[in-house]
């Protein structure tokens, strides 16, 4: 049903292989579009878009956690578990 297919990366112009295994994975996940970027450019793009995380301590339970914003002194910060518990109480 599937065959290895050679595609051209829209970022770097390099040819890359869209393998049978990748095609089966895409189909399993319901993805209909073929990849537009080679694996190297996909990885670079993910790294570029990754948020910086800051170390913090949960104001509720005291566990070390990471947050996607720079902690401000005097503002409460919650770990994921405590944050979700507080959301459920609202």
Coordinates of N, CA, C and O in Angstrom, one line a residue:
X1 N 0.8 -1.2 0.0 CA 0.0 0.0 0.0 C 0.9 1.3 0.0 O 0.7 2.1 -0.8
X2 N 1.8 1.4 1.0 CA 2.7 2.5 1.0 C 4.0 2.2 0.4 O 4.4 1.0 0.4
X3 N 4.7 3.2 -0.1 CA 6.1 3.1 -0.7 C 6.9 4.2 -0.2 O 6.4 5.3 0.0
X4 N 8.2 4.0 0.1 CA 9.1 5.1 0.4 C 8.9 6.2 -0.6 O 8.8 5.9 -1.8
X5 N 8.9 7.4 -0.2 CA 8.7 8.6 -1.1 C 9.8 9.6 -0.8 O 10.1 9.9 0.3
X6 N 10.4 10.2 -1.9 CA 11.4 11.2 -1.7 C 10.6 12.6 -1.8 O 9.9 12.9 -2.7
X7 N 10.8 13.4 -0.7 CA 10.2 14.7 -0.6 C 11.4 15.8 -0.6 O 12.5 15.4 -0.3
X8 N 11.0 17.0 -0.8 CA 12.0 18.1 -0.8 C 11.6 19.0 0.4 O 10.5 19.5 0.5
X9 N 12.6 19.3 1.2 CA 12.3 20.2 2.4 C 12.1 21.6 1.9 O 12.8 22.2 1.1
X10 N 11.0 22.3 2.5 CA 10.7 23.6 2.0 C 11.6 24.6 2.7 O 11.7 25.8 2.2
X11 N 12.4 24.3 3.7 CA 13.3 25.2 4.4 C 14.7 25.2 3.7 O 15.2 26.2 3.3
X12 N 15.3 24.0 3.7 CA 16.7 23.9 3.2 C 16.8 23.4 1.8 O 17.9 23.4 1.2
X13 N 15.7 22.9 1.2 CA 15.7 22.4 -0.2 C 16.3 21.0 -0.4 O 16.4 20.5 -1.5
X14 N 16.7 20.4 0.8 CA 17.3 19.0 0.7 C 16.3 18.0 0.5 O 15.2 18.1 1.1
X15 N 16.6 16.9 -0.2 CA 15.7 15.8 -0.4 C 15.8 14.9 0.9 O 16.8 14.8 1.5
X16 N 14.6 14.4 1.3 CA 14.6 13.5 2.4 C 13.5 12.4 2.1 O 12.6 12.6 1.3
X17 N 13.7 11.3 2.8 CA 12.8 10.1 2.5 C 11.7 10.1 3.5 O 11.8 10.3 4.7
X18 N 10.4 10.0 3.0 CA 9.2 9.8 3.8 C 9.0 8.3 3.7 O 8.4 7.8 2.8
X19 N 9.4 7.6 4.8 CA 9.4 6.1 4.7 C 8.0 5.5 4.9 O 7.1 6.2 5.3
X20 N 7.9 4.2 4.6 CA 6.7 3.5 4.8 C 6.3 3.5 6.2 O 5.1 3.8 6.5
X21 N 7.2 3.3 7.1 CA 6.9 3.4 8.6 C 6.3 4.7 9.0 O 5.4 4.8 9.8
X22 N 6.9 5.8 8.5 CA 6.4 7.2 8.8 C 5.0 7.4 8.2 O 4.2 8.0 8.9
X23 N 4.8 6.9 7.0 CA 3.5 7.0 6.4 C 2.5 6.3 7.2 O 1.3 6.8 7.4
X24 N 2.8 5.1 7.7 CA 1.9 4.3 8.5 C 1.6 5.1 9.8 O 0.4 5.1 10.3
X25 N 2.6 5.6 10.4 CA 2.4 6.4 11.6 C 1.5 7.6 11.4 O 0.6 7.9 12.2
X26 N 1.7 8.3 10.3 CA 0.9 9.5 10.0 C -0.6 9.0 9.8 O -1.5 9.7 10.3
X27 N -0.8 7.9 9.1 CA -2.1 7.4 8.9 C -2.8 7.0 10.2 O -4.0 7.3 10.5
X28 N -2.0 6.4 11.1 CA -2.5 5.9 12.4 C -3.0 7.1 13.2 O -3.9 7.1 14.0
X29 N -2.2 8.2 13.1 CA -2.5 9.4 13.9 C -3.6 10.3 13.2 O -3.9 11.4 13.7
X30 N -4.0 9.9 12.0 CA -5.0 10.7 11.3 C -4.4 12.0 10.6 O -5.1 12.9 10.2
X31 N -3.1 12.0 10.4 CA -2.5 13.1 9.7 C -2.6 12.9 8.2 O -2.2 11.8 7.7
X32 N -3.0 13.9 7.5 CA -3.3 13.7 6.1 C -2.2 14.4 5.2 O -2.0 14.0 4.1
X33 N -1.5 15.4 5.7 CA -0.5 16.1 5.0 C 0.9 15.5 5.2 O 1.2 15.1 6.2
X34 N 1.6 15.4 4.1 CA 3.0 14.9 4.1 C 3.9 16.0 4.8 O 3.6 17.2 4.8
X35 N 5.0 15.5 5.4 CA 5.9 16.5 6.1 C 6.4 17.4 5.0 O 6.7 17.0 3.9
X36 N 6.6 18.7 5.4 CA 7.2 19.7 4.5 C 8.6 20.0 4.8 O 9.3 20.6 4.0
X37 N 9.1 19.5 5.9 CA 10.5 19.7 6.3 C 11.2 18.4 6.6 O 10.6 17.5 7.1
X38 N 12.5 18.4 6.3 CA 13.3 17.3 6.6 C 13.5 17.1 8.1 O 13.2 18.0 8.9
X39 N 13.9 15.9 8.6 CA 14.0 15.7 10.1 C 14.9 16.7 10.8 O 14.5 17.2 11.9
X40 N 16.0 17.2 10.1 CA 16.8 18.1 10.8 C 16.2 19.5 10.9 O 16.3 20.1 12.0
X41 N 15.5 19.9 9.9 CA 14.8 21.2 10.0 C 13.6 21.2 10.9 O 13.3 22.1 11.6
X42 N 12.9 20.0 11.0 CA 11.8 19.9 12.0 C 12.3 20.0 13.4 O 11.8 20.7 14.2
X43 N 13.5 19.3 13.6 CA 14.1 19.4 15.0 C 14.5 20.8 15.3 O 14.2 21.3 16.4
X44 N 15.2 21.5 14.4 CA 15.6 22.8 14.6 C 14.4 23.8 14.9 O 14.5 24.6 15.8
X45 N 13.3 23.6 14.2 CA 12.1 24.4 14.4 C 11.5 24.2 15.7 O 11.1 25.1 16.4
X46 N 11.5 22.9 16.2 CA 10.9 22.6 17.5 C 11.8 23.3 18.6 O 11.3 23.8 19.6
X47 N 13.1 23.2 18.4 CA 14.0 23.7 19.4 C 13.9 25.3 19.5 O 13.9 25.9 20.5
X48 N 13.7 25.9 18.3 CA 13.5 27.3 18.2 C 12.2 27.8 19.0 O 12.2 28.8 19.6
X49 N 11.2 27.0 18.8 CA 9.9 27.4 19.4 C 9.7 27.0 20.8 O 8.7 27.3 21.4
X50 N 10.7 26.3 21.4 CA 10.5 25.8 22.8 C 10.6 27.0 23.7 O 11.5 27.9 23.6
X51 N 9.7 27.0 24.7 CA 9.7 28.1 25.7 C 10.8 27.9 26.7 O 11.2 26.8 27.0
X52 N 11.3 29.0 27.2 CA 12.3 28.9 28.3 C 11.5 28.7 29.6 O 10.5 29.2 29.8
X53 N 12.0 27.7 30.4 CA 11.4 27.4 31.7 C 12.3 27.9 32.8 O 13.5 27.9 32.7
X54 N 11.6 28.4 33.9 CA 12.3 29.0 35.0 C 12.1 28.1 36.2 O 11.0 27.5 36.4
X55 N 13.1 27.9 37.1 CA 13.0 27.2 38.3 C 12.2 28.0 39.3 O 12.4 29.2 39.4
X56 N 11.4 27.3 40.1 CA 10.5 27.9 41.1 C 10.2 26.9 42.2 O 10.4 25.7 42.0
X57 N 9.7 27.4 43.3 CA 9.2 26.5 44.4 C 7.7 26.8 44.5 O 7.3 27.9 44.6
X58 N 6.9 25.7 44.6 CA 5.5 25.8 44.8 C 5.1 26.4 46.1 O 5.6 26.0 47.1
X59 N 4.3 27.4 46.0 CA 3.8 28.1 47.2 C 3.0 27.3 48.1 O 2.8 27.5 49.3
X60 N 2.4 26.3 47.6 CA 1.4 25.4 48.3 C 2.2 24.2 49.0 O 2.1 24.1 50.2
X61 N 2.9 23.4 48.2 CA 3.5 22.2 48.8 C 5.0 22.3 48.9 O 5.6 21.4 49.5
X62 N 5.6 23.3 48.4 CA 7.1 23.5 48.5 C 8.0 22.7 47.6 O 9.2 22.7 47.7
X63 N 7.4 21.9 46.7 CA 8.1 21.1 45.7 C 8.8 22.0 44.7 O 8.2 23.1 44.3
X64 N 10.0 21.6 44.2 CA 10.6 22.3 43.1 C 9.9 22.1 41.8 O 9.5 21.0 41.6
X65 N 9.7 23.1 41.0 CA 9.0 23.0 39.8 C 9.6 23.9 38.8 O 10.5 24.7 39.1
X66 N 9.1 23.9 37.5 CA 9.5 24.8 36.5 C 8.2 25.5 35.9 O 7.2 24.9 35.8
X67 N 8.4 26.8 35.6 CA 7.3 27.5 35.1 C 7.7 28.3 33.9 O 8.9 28.6 33.7
X68 N 6.7 28.6 33.0 CA 7.1 29.2 31.7 C 7.1 30.8 31.8 O 7.0 31.4 30.8
X69 N 7.3 31.3 33.0 CA 7.4 32.7 33.2 C 8.4 33.0 34.2 O 8.7 32.2 35.1
X70 N 9.0 34.2 34.2 CA 10.0 34.6 35.2 C 9.3 34.8 36.5 O 8.4 35.7 36.6
X71 N 9.6 34.1 37.6 CA 8.9 34.3 38.9 C 9.2 35.7 39.4 O 10.3 36.2 39.3
X72 N 8.2 36.3 40.0 CA 8.2 37.6 40.6 C 8.1 37.4 42.1 O 7.2 36.7 42.6
X73 N 9.0 38.1 42.8 CA 8.9 38.0 44.3 C 7.6 38.5 44.8 O 7.1 39.5 44.4
X74 N 7.0 37.7 45.8 CA 5.7 38.1 46.4 C 4.5 37.5 45.7 O 3.4 37.5 46.2
X75 N 4.7 37.0 44.5 CA 3.6 36.3 43.7 C 3.6 34.8 44.0 O 4.7 34.2 44.0
X76 N 2.5 34.2 44.2 CA 2.4 32.8 44.5 C 2.6 32.0 43.2 O 2.1 32.4 42.1
X77 N 3.3 30.9 43.3 CA 3.6 30.0 42.2 C 3.2 28.6 42.6 O 3.5 28.2 43.7
X78 N 2.6 27.9 41.7 CA 2.1 26.5 42.0 C 2.7 25.5 41.1 O 2.8 25.8 39.9
X79 N 3.0 24.3 41.6 CA 3.4 23.2 40.7 C 2.1 22.8 40.0 O 1.0 23.2 40.3
X80 N 2.3 21.9 39.0 CA 1.1 21.5 38.2 C 0.0 20.9 39.0 O -1.2 21.2 38.8
X81 N 0.4 20.0 39.9 CA -0.6 19.3 40.8 C -1.4 20.3 41.6 O -2.7 20.3 41.6
X82 N -0.7 21.2 42.3 CA -1.4 22.2 43.1 C -2.3 23.2 42.3 O -3.3 23.6 42.7
X83 N -1.7 23.5 41.1 CA -2.5 24.4 40.2 C -3.8 23.8 39.8 O -4.8 24.4 39.8
X84 N -3.7 22.5 39.4 CA -4.9 21.8 39.0 C -5.9 21.6 40.1 O -7.1 21.8 39.9
X85 N -5.4 21.4 41.4 CA -6.3 21.3 42.5 C -7.0 22.6 42.8 O -8.2 22.6 43.0
X86 N -6.3 23.7 42.6 CA -6.9 25.0 42.8 C -7.9 25.3 41.8 O -9.0 25.9 42.0
X87 N -7.7 24.9 40.5 CA -8.6 25.1 39.4 C -9.9 24.4 39.7 O -11.0 24.8 39.3
X88 N -9.8 23.2 40.2 CA -11.0 22.3 40.5 C -11.9 22.9 41.6 O -13.1 22.7 41.7
X89 N -11.2 23.7 42.5 CA -12.0 24.3 43.6 C -12.8 25.5 43.2 O -13.7 25.9 43.9
X90 N -12.4 26.1 42.1 CA -13.1 27.3 41.6 C -14.5 27.0 41.1 O -14.9 26.1 40.7

